[in-house]
Tab-separated table of C-alpha atoms in Angstrom:
chain	number	residue	atom	x	y	z
A	1	UNK	CA	151.071	19.325	150.436
A	2	UNK	CA	154.259	20.532	152.484
A	3	UNK	CA	154.081	22.571	155.384
A	4	UNK	CA	158.099	24.361	154.318
A	5	UNK	CA	156.957	27.876	155.597
A	6	UNK	CA	158.184	28.167	159.307
A	7	UNK	CA	155.691	26.180	161.764
A	8	UNK	CA	155.105	29.503	163.339
A	9	UNK	CA	153.457	31.222	159.885
A	10	UNK	CA	151.507	28.224	159.384
A	11	UNK	CA	147.868	26.961	160.602
A	12	UNK	CA	147.938	23.447	161.310
A	13	UNK	CA	146.535	21.380	158.801
A	14	UNK	CA	144.058	19.130	161.384
A	15	UNK	CA	142.380	22.055	162.887
A	16	UNK	CA	139.122	21.994	163.584
A	17	UNK	CA	136.676	24.032	160.544
A	18	UNK	CA	133.318	25.130	161.538
A	19	UNK	CA	130.721	26.691	159.679
A	20	UNK	CA	130.988	30.455	160.020
A	21	UNK	CA	128.974	31.872	163.183
A	22	UNK	CA	125.509	33.567	162.188
A	23	UNK	CA	125.003	32.475	158.394
A	24	UNK	CA	121.941	30.578	157.797
A	25	UNK	CA	122.851	26.832	158.103
A	26	UNK	CA	119.209	26.222	156.239
A	27	UNK	CA	121.103	27.664	153.108
A	28	UNK	CA	124.869	26.768	153.158
A	29	UNK	CA	126.796	25.334	150.904
A	30	UNK	CA	130.140	24.179	150.589
A	31	UNK	CA	132.342	26.801	148.499
A	32	UNK	CA	135.812	25.354	149.467
A	33	UNK	CA	136.820	25.639	145.761
A	34	UNK	CA	135.716	28.998	143.591
A	35	UNK	CA	137.322	28.628	140.232
A	36	UNK	CA	137.144	31.490	137.840
A	37	UNK	CA	137.083	30.136	134.326
A	38	UNK	CA	137.604	32.821	131.066
A	39	UNK	CA	135.088	32.516	129.097
A	40	UNK	CA	136.500	33.592	125.807
A	41	UNK	CA	138.060	29.829	126.520
A	42	UNK	CA	135.729	27.571	125.573
A	43	UNK	CA	137.679	24.162	126.490
A	44	UNK	CA	138.106	25.553	129.794
A	45	UNK	CA	134.258	25.833	130.173
A	46	UNK	CA	134.104	22.286	129.134
A	47	UNK	CA	136.828	21.586	131.284
A	48	UNK	CA	134.613	22.794	134.356
A	49	UNK	CA	132.799	19.564	134.042
A	50	UNK	CA	135.496	17.107	134.960
A	51	UNK	CA	137.132	19.071	138.269
A	52	UNK	CA	136.558	18.637	141.556
A	53	UNK	CA	135.779	21.933	142.819
A	54	UNK	CA	132.895	23.039	144.224
A	55	UNK	CA	132.119	26.429	141.996
A	56	UNK	CA	132.623	27.516	139.273
A	57	UNK	CA	132.515	31.136	137.996
A	58	UNK	CA	132.177	31.738	134.338
A	59	UNK	CA	134.209	35.136	134.206
A	60	UNK	CA	132.809	38.068	131.408
A	61	UNK	CA	134.556	40.509	133.244
A	62	UNK	CA	138.117	40.803	133.967
A	63	UNK	CA	139.576	37.513	132.458
A	64	UNK	CA	137.982	38.932	128.657
A	65	UNK	CA	139.272	41.372	127.074
A	66	UNK	CA	137.019	44.151	125.045
A	67	UNK	CA	137.208	42.931	121.741
A	68	UNK	CA	136.183	39.508	123.073
A	69	UNK	CA	133.332	40.504	125.271
A	70	UNK	CA	130.321	39.403	123.088
A	71	UNK	CA	132.401	35.902	122.389
A	72	UNK	CA	132.481	34.828	126.055
A	73	UNK	CA	129.096	35.616	125.925
A	74	UNK	CA	127.994	33.728	123.086
A	75	UNK	CA	130.690	30.528	124.873
A	76	UNK	CA	128.562	31.171	128.506
A	77	UNK	CA	125.046	30.807	127.122
A	78	UNK	CA	126.144	27.965	124.933
A	79	UNK	CA	127.727	26.131	128.256
A	80	UNK	CA	124.760	26.863	130.157
A	81	UNK	CA	122.517	25.459	127.676
A	82	UNK	CA	124.680	22.210	127.740
A	83	UNK	CA	124.335	22.000	131.023
A	84	UNK	CA	126.204	18.595	132.110
A	85	UNK	CA	128.108	20.399	135.467
A	86	UNK	CA	126.680	18.164	137.672
A	87	UNK	CA	126.881	19.465	142.032
A	88	UNK	CA	129.121	22.145	141.470
A	89	UNK	CA	127.446	25.570	141.762
A	90	UNK	CA	127.493	27.485	138.777
A	91	UNK	CA	128.179	31.664	138.534
A	92	UNK	CA	128.495	33.874	136.233
A	93	UNK	CA	130.602	37.242	136.877
A	94	UNK	CA	128.770	39.235	135.096
A	95	UNK	CA	130.484	43.198	133.693
A	96	UNK	CA	129.542	46.102	135.881
A	97	UNK	CA	125.531	46.330	135.329
A	98	UNK	CA	126.117	50.269	134.588
A	99	UNK	CA	129.314	49.434	131.850
A	100	UNK	CA	129.040	49.133	128.293
A	101	UNK	CA	128.216	45.352	128.412
A	102	UNK	CA	126.506	44.631	131.390
A	103	UNK	CA	123.188	45.266	130.304
A	104	UNK	CA	123.834	42.321	127.321
A	105	UNK	CA	125.429	40.305	130.168
A	106	UNK	CA	122.369	40.185	131.921
A	107	UNK	CA	119.701	39.839	128.943
A	108	UNK	CA	121.704	36.956	127.612
A	109	UNK	CA	122.407	35.131	130.631
A	110	UNK	CA	119.457	35.682	133.369
A	111	UNK	CA	116.712	33.419	131.410
A	112	UNK	CA	119.390	30.766	131.238
A	113	UNK	CA	118.848	30.690	135.197
A	114	UNK	CA	122.662	30.243	136.483
A	115	UNK	CA	123.187	29.128	140.100
A	116	UNK	CA	123.979	33.015	140.844
A	117	UNK	CA	125.118	36.050	139.350
A	118	UNK	CA	128.327	37.504	140.730
A	119	UNK	CA	128.572	41.147	140.160
A	120	UNK	CA	132.333	43.098	140.526
A	121	UNK	CA	133.359	46.113	141.946
A	122	UNK	CA	130.686	47.296	144.550
A	123	UNK	CA	131.101	49.924	146.321
A	124	UNK	CA	127.250	50.718	148.347
A	125	UNK	CA	124.569	50.013	149.701
A	126	UNK	CA	122.678	51.544	145.964
A	127	UNK	CA	125.233	50.211	143.553
A	128	UNK	CA	123.617	46.417	145.179
A	129	UNK	CA	120.437	47.459	144.579
A	130	UNK	CA	120.859	48.991	141.141
A	131	UNK	CA	122.575	45.776	139.936
A	132	UNK	CA	119.722	43.798	140.822
A	133	UNK	CA	117.332	46.067	139.507
A	134	UNK	CA	119.080	45.211	136.153
A	135	UNK	CA	119.377	41.972	136.527
A	136	UNK	CA	115.062	41.963	137.513
A	137	UNK	CA	114.916	43.448	134.948
A	138	UNK	CA	116.596	41.476	131.994
A	139	UNK	CA	114.060	38.483	133.683
A	140	UNK	CA	116.764	37.467	136.743
A	141	UNK	CA	114.150	38.291	139.398
A	142	UNK	CA	114.923	34.716	140.878
A	143	UNK	CA	118.254	34.765	140.777
A	144	UNK	CA	120.869	35.028	143.670
A	145	UNK	CA	123.418	37.173	143.823
A	146	UNK	CA	126.641	37.400	144.710
A	147	UNK	CA	128.800	40.645	144.969
A	148	UNK	CA	132.683	41.367	145.028
A	149	UNK	CA	134.332	43.837	148.100
A	150	UNK	CA	137.542	45.525	146.085
A	151	UNK	CA	138.227	48.582	146.705
A	152	UNK	CA	138.301	50.535	149.466
A	153	UNK	CA	135.785	52.647	149.687
A	154	UNK	CA	133.648	48.576	149.081
A	155	UNK	CA	135.633	47.522	152.856
A	156	UNK	CA	134.534	50.896	154.633
A	157	UNK	CA	130.796	50.547	153.398
A	158	UNK	CA	130.704	46.431	154.086
A	159	UNK	CA	128.247	46.446	156.184
A	160	UNK	CA	126.243	48.472	154.472
A	161	UNK	CA	126.689	46.420	151.138
A	162	UNK	CA	126.363	43.378	153.223
A	163	UNK	CA	122.487	44.302	154.713
A	164	UNK	CA	121.874	45.583	150.782
A	165	UNK	CA	119.192	42.703	150.018
A	166	UNK	CA	117.854	39.268	151.231
A	167	UNK	CA	118.920	38.361	147.050
A	168	UNK	CA	122.367	38.479	148.474
A	169	UNK	CA	123.919	34.893	149.235
A	170	UNK	CA	127.492	35.493	149.720
A	171	UNK	CA	130.819	38.192	149.235
A	172	UNK	CA	133.458	37.770	147.680
A	173	UNK	CA	136.567	39.212	148.001
A	174	UNK	CA	138.829	41.156	145.353
A	175	UNK	CA	142.052	40.997	146.859
A	176	UNK	CA	144.108	41.452	143.662
A	177	UNK	CA	142.409	45.017	142.715
A	178	UNK	CA	142.271	46.045	146.857
A	179	UNK	CA	145.720	45.319	147.029
A	180	UNK	CA	146.405	47.540	144.280
A	181	UNK	CA	144.391	49.962	145.159
A	182	UNK	CA	145.599	50.354	148.801
A	183	UNK	CA	149.541	50.816	147.221
A	184	UNK	CA	150.115	47.039	149.678
A	185	UNK	CA	152.180	44.871	148.570
A	186	UNK	CA	151.561	41.095	148.091
A	187	UNK	CA	152.860	39.386	151.311
A	188	UNK	CA	153.470	35.670	152.275
A	189	UNK	CA	151.474	36.595	155.324
A	190	UNK	CA	149.054	39.055	153.742
A	191	UNK	CA	149.188	41.295	157.068
A	192	UNK	CA	148.402	44.855	153.989
A	193	UNK	CA	145.176	43.321	153.645
A	194	UNK	CA	144.351	41.130	157.362
A	195	UNK	CA	142.385	44.472	158.306
A	196	UNK	CA	140.256	44.310	155.416
A	197	UNK	CA	139.760	40.854	155.344
A	198	UNK	CA	138.277	40.931	159.153
A	199	UNK	CA	136.528	43.831	158.380
A	200	UNK	CA	134.770	42.078	155.235
A	201	UNK	CA	134.355	38.943	157.217
A	202	UNK	CA	132.601	41.073	160.595
A	203	UNK	CA	130.052	42.659	157.613
A	204	UNK	CA	129.464	38.957	156.377
A	205	UNK	CA	128.550	37.613	159.828
A	206	UNK	CA	126.813	40.232	160.772
A	207	UNK	CA	124.608	39.653	158.023
A	208	UNK	CA	124.679	35.776	158.461
A	209	UNK	CA	126.122	35.715	154.729
A	210	UNK	CA	128.780	33.497	154.012
A	211	UNK	CA	132.149	34.996	152.159
A	212	UNK	CA	134.746	33.404	150.156
A	213	UNK	CA	138.370	35.012	149.939
A	214	UNK	CA	140.109	36.175	146.799
A	215	UNK	CA	142.346	35.068	145.038
A	216	UNK	CA	146.465	33.789	145.366
A	217	UNK	CA	148.756	35.275	141.667
A	218	UNK	CA	151.220	32.728	142.982
A	219	UNK	CA	150.069	29.532	140.357
A	220	UNK	CA	153.444	27.655	141.208
A	221	UNK	CA	154.196	28.112	145.067
A	222	UNK	CA	151.411	25.665	146.405
A	223	UNK	CA	152.839	26.107	149.486
A	224	UNK	CA	152.283	29.736	149.915
A	225	UNK	CA	149.193	29.180	148.341
A	226	UNK	CA	147.937	26.528	150.992
A	227	UNK	CA	149.014	28.938	154.026
A	228	UNK	CA	147.049	31.588	152.633
A	229	UNK	CA	143.937	29.415	152.953
A	230	UNK	CA	144.566	27.613	156.094
A	231	UNK	CA	144.789	31.483	156.697
A	232	UNK	CA	141.415	32.289	155.839
A	233	UNK	CA	140.411	29.399	156.914
A	234	UNK	CA	141.294	30.312	160.662
A	235	UNK	CA	140.006	33.855	160.021
A	236	UNK	CA	136.704	32.122	159.986
A	237	UNK	CA	136.298	32.383	155.694
A	238	UNK	CA	133.882	29.338	153.714
A	239	UNK	CA	136.233	28.933	150.779
A	240	UNK	CA	139.053	30.498	148.471
A	241	UNK	CA	138.098	31.310	145.376
A	242	UNK	CA	141.234	29.891	142.487
A	243	UNK	CA	142.885	30.935	139.178
A	244	UNK	CA	143.879	26.934	138.125
A	245	UNK	CA	142.657	23.803	138.124
A	246	UNK	CA	146.078	22.840	140.248
A	247	UNK	CA	145.155	25.134	143.682
A	248	UNK	CA	141.267	23.411	143.949
A	249	UNK	CA	142.834	20.424	145.678
A	250	UNK	CA	144.741	22.489	147.944
A	251	UNK	CA	141.640	24.557	148.798
A	252	UNK	CA	139.326	22.059	149.300
A	253	UNK	CA	141.636	20.513	151.665
A	254	UNK	CA	142.168	23.730	153.777
A	255	UNK	CA	137.854	23.752	153.962
A	256	UNK	CA	137.101	20.071	154.431
A	257	UNK	CA	136.117	18.672	158.221
A	258	UNK	CA	139.126	16.496	159.434
A	259	UNK	CA	138.128	12.982	160.630
A	260	UNK	CA	139.522	13.688	163.782
A	261	UNK	CA	137.201	17.261	164.037
A	262	UNK	CA	133.983	15.473	162.720
A	263	UNK	CA	134.662	12.501	165.516
A	264	UNK	CA	135.370	14.987	168.248
A	265	UNK	CA	131.872	17.065	167.131
A	266	UNK	CA	130.136	14.012	167.884
A	267	UNK	CA	131.069	13.184	170.629
A	268	UNK	CA	130.753	17.035	172.435
A	269	UNK	CA	127.455	16.676	170.635
A	270	UNK	CA	126.797	12.813	172.762
A	271	UNK	CA	128.766	14.329	175.731
A	272	UNK	CA	126.582	17.514	175.922
A	273	UNK	CA	123.564	15.444	175.577
A	274	UNK	CA	124.430	13.439	178.000
A	275	UNK	CA	124.869	16.516	180.205
A	276	UNK	CA	121.796	18.106	179.922
A	277	UNK	CA	119.960	14.846	180.892
A	278	UNK	CA	121.565	15.191	184.010
A	279	UNK	CA	120.381	18.390	184.930
A	280	UNK	CA	123.790	19.833	183.677
A	281	UNK	CA	124.350	23.066	181.263
A	282	UNK	CA	128.035	22.451	180.553
A	283	UNK	CA	130.224	18.892	180.425
A	284	UNK	CA	133.836	18.699	179.966
A	285	UNK	CA	135.218	16.779	177.034
A	286	UNK	CA	138.753	15.928	176.890
A	287	UNK	CA	139.512	18.325	179.454
A	288	UNK	CA	138.157	20.886	177.831
A	289	UNK	CA	134.705	22.579	178.534
A	290	UNK	CA	132.336	22.463	176.337
A	291	UNK	CA	129.186	25.238	176.777
A	292	UNK	CA	126.445	25.176	174.031
A	293	UNK	CA	128.269	27.063	172.063
A	294	UNK	CA	130.543	24.506	171.701
A	295	UNK	CA	127.992	22.064	170.638
A	296	UNK	CA	126.580	24.926	168.009
A	297	UNK	CA	130.109	24.866	166.687
A	298	UNK	CA	129.990	20.540	166.283
A	299	UNK	CA	126.729	20.549	164.919
A	300	UNK	CA	127.943	23.160	162.146
A	301	UNK	CA	131.146	20.664	161.312
A	302	UNK	CA	128.846	17.918	160.990
A	303	UNK	CA	126.226	19.606	159.050
A	304	UNK	CA	129.614	20.364	156.659
A	305	UNK	CA	130.716	17.463	156.431
A	306	UNK	CA	127.731	15.722	155.526
A	307	UNK	CA	127.027	18.124	152.746
A	308	UNK	CA	130.479	17.709	151.322
A	309	UNK	CA	129.929	13.882	151.659
A	310	UNK	CA	126.446	14.008	149.738
A	311	UNK	CA	127.732	16.770	147.696
A	312	UNK	CA	130.689	14.779	145.714
A	313	UNK	CA	128.157	11.477	146.049
A	314	UNK	CA	125.892	12.793	143.644
A	315	UNK	CA	128.108	13.271	141.385
A	316	UNK	CA	130.130	10.040	141.884
A	317	UNK	CA	133.558	12.222	142.861
A	318	UNK	CA	133.600	9.621	146.304
């Protein structure tokens, strides 16, 4: 992984990565990388069982032609029945609940209890509630829900959407559709969508939700992809959706705490405990002031580190 973009553009690879402010850490799970898999291609569904990815999104929506919707649905049912995805979170992106295929998707998928259902094109609180009602009607009352923010209206109503239901476990940015509907251009520094990314992040954090960045369309330029991952990480995002297996390692790398960050987190916690024992509410570590908020950040860092280690060890990756 090379830093070939100007140094002023690329966040340093070794920066401390923290779990997001406001997220319920008792329910937190790593989503450093979330790979979209077109469900119309069975061999891709099979390949997902071998990849070092945190989450798989079995896609029935955008990547599937209209004439292949039923086929993709059958493939997804077969894949869920076969299982074998190990530690990987298995999410199904269905077609919009009020589309010609949405209810059939939910009826077929809900009984198989995937880890979550991802609803696209959500633009309001009412959309969230209607989608969940359709899922419940199909027998998925206990299935967690993710929603995509991919339109200008969704961005403007992000706070309303994030607070719509306690069934929501994650927000997923749809930056390609958003960029198109903004009439914006895709640029290396991503300035045209910076406000949207920041606004949706605020909404997620205000309601204690994780949020994952959108895809990077250039699957050959790993330098620009690496930059996009680090930018999202530095903004406060929890991970990145990816289109190709080659992108997975870059996303995982960007959102994984470095060894030096883990060591510093432990040092901060120990130093603060010692200061508290001596009756002090602040301390100094390596010349930098440490307060309670820094200890909270350090604990999040250690929790994410531990979760990643346990998750990968359980599947024989480490």
